[in-house]
Coordinates of C-alpha atoms in Angstrom, one line a residue:
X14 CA 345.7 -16.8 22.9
X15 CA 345.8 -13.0 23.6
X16 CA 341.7 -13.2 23.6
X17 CA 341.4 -16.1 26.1
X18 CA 343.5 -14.4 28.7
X19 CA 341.4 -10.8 27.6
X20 CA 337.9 -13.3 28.7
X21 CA 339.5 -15.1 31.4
X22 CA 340.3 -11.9 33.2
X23 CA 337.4 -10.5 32.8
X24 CA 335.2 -13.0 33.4
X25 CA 337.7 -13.3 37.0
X26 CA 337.2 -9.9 37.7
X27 CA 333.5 -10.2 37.0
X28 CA 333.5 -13.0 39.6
X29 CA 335.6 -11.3 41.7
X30 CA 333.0 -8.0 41.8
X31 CA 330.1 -10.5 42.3
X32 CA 331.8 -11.7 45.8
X33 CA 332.8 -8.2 47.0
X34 CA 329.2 -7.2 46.3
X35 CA 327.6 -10.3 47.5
X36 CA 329.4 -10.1 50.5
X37 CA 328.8 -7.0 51.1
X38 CA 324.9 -7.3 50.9
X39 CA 324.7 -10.8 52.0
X40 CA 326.6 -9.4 55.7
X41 CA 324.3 -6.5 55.8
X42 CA 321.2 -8.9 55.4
X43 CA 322.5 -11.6 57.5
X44 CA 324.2 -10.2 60.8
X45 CA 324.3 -6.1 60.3
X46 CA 321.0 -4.8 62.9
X47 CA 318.5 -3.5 60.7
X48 CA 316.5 0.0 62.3
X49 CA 315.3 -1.0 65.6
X50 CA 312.7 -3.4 65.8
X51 CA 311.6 -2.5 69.1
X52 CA 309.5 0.1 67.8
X53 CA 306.9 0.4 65.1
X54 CA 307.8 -2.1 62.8
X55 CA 306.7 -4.7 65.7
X56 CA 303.1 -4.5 65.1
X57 CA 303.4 -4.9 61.4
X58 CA 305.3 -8.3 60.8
X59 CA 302.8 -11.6 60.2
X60 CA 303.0 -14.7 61.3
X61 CA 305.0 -17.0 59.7
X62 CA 302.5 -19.3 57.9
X63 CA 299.6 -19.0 55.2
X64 CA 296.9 -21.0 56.1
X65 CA 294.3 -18.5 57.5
X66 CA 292.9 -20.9 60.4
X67 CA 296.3 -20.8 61.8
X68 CA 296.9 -17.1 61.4
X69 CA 293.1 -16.1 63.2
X70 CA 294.1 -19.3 65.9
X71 CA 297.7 -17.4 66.4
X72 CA 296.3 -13.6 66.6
X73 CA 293.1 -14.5 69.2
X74 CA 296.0 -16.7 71.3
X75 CA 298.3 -13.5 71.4
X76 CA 295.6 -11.3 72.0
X77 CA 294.6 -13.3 75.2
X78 CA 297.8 -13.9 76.2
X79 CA 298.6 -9.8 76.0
X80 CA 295.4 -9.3 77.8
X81 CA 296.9 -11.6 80.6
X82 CA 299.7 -10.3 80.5
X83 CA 298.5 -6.0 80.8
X84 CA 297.7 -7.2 84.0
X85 CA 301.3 -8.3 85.8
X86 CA 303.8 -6.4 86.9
X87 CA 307.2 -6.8 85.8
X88 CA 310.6 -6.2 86.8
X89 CA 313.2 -4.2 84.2
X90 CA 316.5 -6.1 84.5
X91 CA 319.7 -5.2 82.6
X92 CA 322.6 -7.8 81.7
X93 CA 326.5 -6.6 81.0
X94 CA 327.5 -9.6 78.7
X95 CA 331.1 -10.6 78.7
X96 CA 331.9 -8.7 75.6
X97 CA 330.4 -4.8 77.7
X98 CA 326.9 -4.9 75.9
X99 CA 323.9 -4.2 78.0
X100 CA 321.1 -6.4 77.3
X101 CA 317.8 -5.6 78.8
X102 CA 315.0 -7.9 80.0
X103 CA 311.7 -7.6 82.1
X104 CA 310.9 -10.2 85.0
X105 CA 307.5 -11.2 85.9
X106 CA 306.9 -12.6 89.3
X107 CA 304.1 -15.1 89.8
X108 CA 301.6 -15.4 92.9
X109 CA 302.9 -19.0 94.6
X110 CA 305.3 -19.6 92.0
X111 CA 306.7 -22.9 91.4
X112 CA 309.3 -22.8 88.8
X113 CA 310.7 -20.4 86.4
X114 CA 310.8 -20.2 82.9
X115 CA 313.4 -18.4 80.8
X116 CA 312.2 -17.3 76.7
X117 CA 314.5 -17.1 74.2
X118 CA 313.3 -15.6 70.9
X119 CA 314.7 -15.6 67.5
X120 CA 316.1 -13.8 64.4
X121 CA 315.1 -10.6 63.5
X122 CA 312.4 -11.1 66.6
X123 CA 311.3 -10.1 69.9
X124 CA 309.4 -12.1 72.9
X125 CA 305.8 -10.5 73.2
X126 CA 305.8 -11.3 69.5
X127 CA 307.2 -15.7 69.8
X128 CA 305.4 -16.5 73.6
X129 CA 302.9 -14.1 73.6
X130 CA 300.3 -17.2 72.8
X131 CA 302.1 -19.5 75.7
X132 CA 303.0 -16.7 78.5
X133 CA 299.3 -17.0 80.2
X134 CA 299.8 -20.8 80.1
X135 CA 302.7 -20.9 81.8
X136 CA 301.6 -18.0 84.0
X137 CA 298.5 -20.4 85.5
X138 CA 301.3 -23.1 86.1
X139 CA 302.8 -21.4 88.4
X140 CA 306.0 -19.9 86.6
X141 CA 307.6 -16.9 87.0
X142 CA 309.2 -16.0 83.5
X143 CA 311.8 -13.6 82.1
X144 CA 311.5 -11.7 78.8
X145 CA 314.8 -10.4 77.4
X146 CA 315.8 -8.9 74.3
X147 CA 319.0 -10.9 72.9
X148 CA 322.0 -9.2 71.7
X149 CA 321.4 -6.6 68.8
X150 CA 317.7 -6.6 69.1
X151 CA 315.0 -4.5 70.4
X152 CA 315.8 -2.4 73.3
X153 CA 319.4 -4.3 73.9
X154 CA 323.0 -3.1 72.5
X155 CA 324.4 -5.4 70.2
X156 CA 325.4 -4.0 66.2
X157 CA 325.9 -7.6 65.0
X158 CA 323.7 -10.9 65.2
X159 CA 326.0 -13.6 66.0
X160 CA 323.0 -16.8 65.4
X161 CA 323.6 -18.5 68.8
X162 CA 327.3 -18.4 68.7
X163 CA 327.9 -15.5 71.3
X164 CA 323.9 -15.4 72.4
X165 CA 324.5 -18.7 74.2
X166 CA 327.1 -17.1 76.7
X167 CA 324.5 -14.1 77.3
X168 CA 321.8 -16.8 77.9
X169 CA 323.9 -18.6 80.2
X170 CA 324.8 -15.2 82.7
X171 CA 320.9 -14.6 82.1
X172 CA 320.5 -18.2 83.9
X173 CA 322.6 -17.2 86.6
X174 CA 321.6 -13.8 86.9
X175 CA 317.7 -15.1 87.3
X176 CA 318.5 -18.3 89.6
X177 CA 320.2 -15.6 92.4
X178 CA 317.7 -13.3 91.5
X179 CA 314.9 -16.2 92.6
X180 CA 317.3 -17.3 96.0
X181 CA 318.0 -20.4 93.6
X182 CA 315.0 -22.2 95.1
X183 CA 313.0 -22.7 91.7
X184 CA 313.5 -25.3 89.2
X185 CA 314.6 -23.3 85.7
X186 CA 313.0 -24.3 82.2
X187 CA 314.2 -23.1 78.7
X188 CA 312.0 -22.5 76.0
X189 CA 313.4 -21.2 72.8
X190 CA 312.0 -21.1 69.3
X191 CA 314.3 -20.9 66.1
X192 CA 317.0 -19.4 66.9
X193 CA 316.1 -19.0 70.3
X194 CA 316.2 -22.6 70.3
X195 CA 319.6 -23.1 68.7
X196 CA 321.2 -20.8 71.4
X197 CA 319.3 -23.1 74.2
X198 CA 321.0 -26.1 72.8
X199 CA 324.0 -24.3 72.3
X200 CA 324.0 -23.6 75.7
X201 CA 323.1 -26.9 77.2
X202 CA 327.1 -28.1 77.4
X203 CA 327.8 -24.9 79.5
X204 CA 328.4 -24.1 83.4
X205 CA 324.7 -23.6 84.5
X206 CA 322.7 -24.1 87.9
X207 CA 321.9 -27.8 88.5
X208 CA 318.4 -26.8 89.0
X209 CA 317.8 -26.4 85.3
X210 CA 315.6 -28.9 84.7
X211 CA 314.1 -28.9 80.9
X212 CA 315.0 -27.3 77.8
X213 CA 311.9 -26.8 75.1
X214 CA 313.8 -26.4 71.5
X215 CA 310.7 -25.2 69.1
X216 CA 312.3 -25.8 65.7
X217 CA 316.1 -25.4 66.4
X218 CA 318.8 -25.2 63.7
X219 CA 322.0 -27.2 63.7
X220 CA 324.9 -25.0 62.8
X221 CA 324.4 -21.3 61.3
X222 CA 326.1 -22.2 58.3
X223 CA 323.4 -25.0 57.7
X224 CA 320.3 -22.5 58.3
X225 CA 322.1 -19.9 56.2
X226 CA 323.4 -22.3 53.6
X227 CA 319.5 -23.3 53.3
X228 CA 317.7 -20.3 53.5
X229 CA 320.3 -18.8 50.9
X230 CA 319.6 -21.6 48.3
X231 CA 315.6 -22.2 49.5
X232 CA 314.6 -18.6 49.1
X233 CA 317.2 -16.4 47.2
X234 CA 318.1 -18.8 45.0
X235 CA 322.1 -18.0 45.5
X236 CA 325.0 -20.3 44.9
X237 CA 326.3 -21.4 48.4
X238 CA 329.8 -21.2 47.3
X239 CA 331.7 -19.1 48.3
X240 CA 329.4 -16.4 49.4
X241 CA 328.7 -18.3 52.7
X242 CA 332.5 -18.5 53.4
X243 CA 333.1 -14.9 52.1
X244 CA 330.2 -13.9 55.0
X245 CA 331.2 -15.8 57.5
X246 CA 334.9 -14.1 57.2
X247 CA 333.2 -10.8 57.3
X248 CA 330.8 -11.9 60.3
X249 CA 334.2 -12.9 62.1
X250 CA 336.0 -10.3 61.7
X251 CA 332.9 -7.9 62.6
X252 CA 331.2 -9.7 65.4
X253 CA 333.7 -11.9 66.8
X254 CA 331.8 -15.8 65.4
X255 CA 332.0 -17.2 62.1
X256 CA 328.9 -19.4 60.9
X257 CA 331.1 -22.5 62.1
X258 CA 332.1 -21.8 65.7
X259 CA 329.3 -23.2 67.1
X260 CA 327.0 -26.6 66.4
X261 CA 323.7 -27.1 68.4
X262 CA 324.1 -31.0 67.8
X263 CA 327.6 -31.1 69.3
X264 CA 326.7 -29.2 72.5
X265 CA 323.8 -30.5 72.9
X266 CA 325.4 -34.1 73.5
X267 CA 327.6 -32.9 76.1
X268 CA 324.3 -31.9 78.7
X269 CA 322.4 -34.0 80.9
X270 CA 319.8 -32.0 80.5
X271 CA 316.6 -33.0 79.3
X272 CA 315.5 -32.2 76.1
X273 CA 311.9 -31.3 74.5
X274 CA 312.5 -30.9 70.9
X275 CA 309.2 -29.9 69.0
X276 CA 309.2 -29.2 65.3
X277 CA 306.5 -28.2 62.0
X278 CA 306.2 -31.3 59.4
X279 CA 305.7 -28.1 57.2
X280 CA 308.8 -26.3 58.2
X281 CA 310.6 -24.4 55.2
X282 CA 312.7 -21.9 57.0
X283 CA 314.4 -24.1 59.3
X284 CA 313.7 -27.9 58.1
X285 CA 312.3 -30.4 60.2
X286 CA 315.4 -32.7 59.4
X287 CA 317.5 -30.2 61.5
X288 CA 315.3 -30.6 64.2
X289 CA 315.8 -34.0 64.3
X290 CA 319.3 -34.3 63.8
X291 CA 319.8 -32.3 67.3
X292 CA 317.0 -34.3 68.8
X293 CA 319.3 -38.2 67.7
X294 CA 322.6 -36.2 69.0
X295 CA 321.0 -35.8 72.4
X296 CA 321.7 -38.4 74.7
X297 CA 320.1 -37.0 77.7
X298 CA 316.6 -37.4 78.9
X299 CA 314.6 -36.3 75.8
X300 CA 311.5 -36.3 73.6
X301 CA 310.5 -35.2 70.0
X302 CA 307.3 -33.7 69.0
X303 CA 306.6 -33.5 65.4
X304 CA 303.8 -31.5 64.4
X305 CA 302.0 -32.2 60.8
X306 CA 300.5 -29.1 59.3
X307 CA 302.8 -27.1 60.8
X308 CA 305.1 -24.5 59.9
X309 CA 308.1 -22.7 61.2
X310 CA 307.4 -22.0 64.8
X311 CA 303.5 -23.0 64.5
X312 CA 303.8 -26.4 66.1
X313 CA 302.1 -25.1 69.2
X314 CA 299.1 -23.3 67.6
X315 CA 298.6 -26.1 65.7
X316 CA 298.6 -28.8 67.9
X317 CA 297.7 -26.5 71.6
X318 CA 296.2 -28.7 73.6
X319 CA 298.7 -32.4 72.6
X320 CA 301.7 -30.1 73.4
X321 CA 300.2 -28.4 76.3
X322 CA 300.0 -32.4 77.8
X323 CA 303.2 -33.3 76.7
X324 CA 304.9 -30.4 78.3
X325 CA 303.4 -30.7 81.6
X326 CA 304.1 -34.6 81.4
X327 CA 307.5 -34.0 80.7
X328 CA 307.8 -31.5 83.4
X329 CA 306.6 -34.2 86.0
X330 CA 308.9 -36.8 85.3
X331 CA 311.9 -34.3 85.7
X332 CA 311.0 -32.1 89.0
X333 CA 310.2 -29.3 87.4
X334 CA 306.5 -29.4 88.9

């Protein structure tokens, strides 16, 4: 009997020391700011998909856009978020603009590198546009990434900030991919400007814990239980927002506004069922794109010229243009 209590405390504190340490890597993974990504290690990430049609499509659409966009002018813009960071952004004015659109990138990311392939589209259109780095990315303040859960407040003072910025005479879009596109719908149930017209969520996640849960299981190959719980303590406790405060289906059917989901058949990272749930929780205004052959943020190298139509359809029929 002696022995069984011997195992059955050791095998406790074993699983005891497995949490602390899975814990403690899994919050340094998930939410800690890894060394700055606004520098060198930019250049050097690859697109997220293998088929090599895709990848030379992606890199000659980015290199066209950045060749557009070497030749406008931009305004540096800095944010105080409700919690004291400064968040930092740059504004790009366009000749007779009509609208504005506001980019919202995602984990780990930056925008040059997510709208780089769509800025001289929506350049030609007529939109002015705002790049900003989110909260503990790139050139912005920020030690923690809270997945949406704060971001969507600092989007939201973005909105305003831009909208007085503009004389609140242009119609406002949202285009946010992964993340990005989580904290738009996220967002969508909050105070903003009535001239918002269209959010574009490019492969959006429903909750963090769901997008964690998965990519914990998909590509690490890690019991869910308890570490997820375990992290999301530490993540409150450091950044203010466990993985549950926040649910991109729930806020999203509390807005009016209208909703352009797109989303890869070939999705991994965040899975196209996600996308979908958001898309059946929305009761406003709305429409779902899903790409085949496409993976996570990809639908609109894959399939260019059908979203290009689709987006300036759906921009029509809601007074954006």
């Amino acid at each position: 009997m002696k022995i069984f209590f011997i195992i059955l405390a050791a095998v406790a504190a074993l699983f005891l020391l497995y949490v602390i340490i899975g814990t403690l890597i899994g919050t340094k993974m998930t939410i800690v700011r890894h060394l700055d990504e606004a520098t060198a290690k930019r250049d050097k990430k690859k697109p997220l998909t293998k088929k090599t049609e895709y990848q030379q499509k992606y890199k000659q659409m980015k290199a066209e856009g950045q060749e557009w966009l070497d030749k406008q002018t931009f305004e540096p813009l800095t944010l105080k978020t409700f919690d004291g960071l400064t968040l930092r952004g740059k504004f790009y004015r366009t000749e007779n603009a009509k609208a504005t659109v506001i980019f919202c990138h995602g984990y780990r990311s930056w925008p040059e590198r997510e709208f780089m392939s769509v800025v001289k589209f929506y350049g030609e259109h007529g939109f002015n546009f705002l790049f900003y780095d989110r909260r503990a990315h790139g050139k912005s303040d920020g030690k923690y990434i809270t997945f949406g859960v704060l971001d969507r407040y600092d989007l939201r003072d973005w909105i305003k900030y831009i909208d007085e910025l503009c004389g609140r005479k242009f119609p406002i879009v949202l285009d946010g991919v992964s993340m990005g596109a989580s904290t738009v719908c996220m967002a969508s149930s909050l105070d903003l400007p009535e001239n918002v017209k269209v959010m574009i969520a490019d492969c959006p996640y429903t909750s963090p814990k769901e997008e964690i849960a998965h990519t914990m299981k998909t590509f690490y190959n890690l019991p869910v239980f308890p570490l997820i719980h375990t992290i999301s303590f530490a993540s409150k406790i450091l950044a203010k927002s466990g993985f549950s405060d926040c649910d991109a289906r729930e806020e999203i059917a509390k807005t009016k506004i209208p909703l352009f989901l797109a989303h890869g058949a070939e999705d991994r990272f965040v899975p196209t069922y996600m996308g979908k749930q958001i898309y059946d929780a929305c009761n406003s205004p709305k429409e779902l794109f899903i790409v085949e052959d496409a993976s996570h943020g990809f639908a609109y190298v894959v399939a260019t010229e059908e979203y290009r139509q689709k987006l300036m359809k759906f921009f029509k029929e809601h007074g954006v243009l």
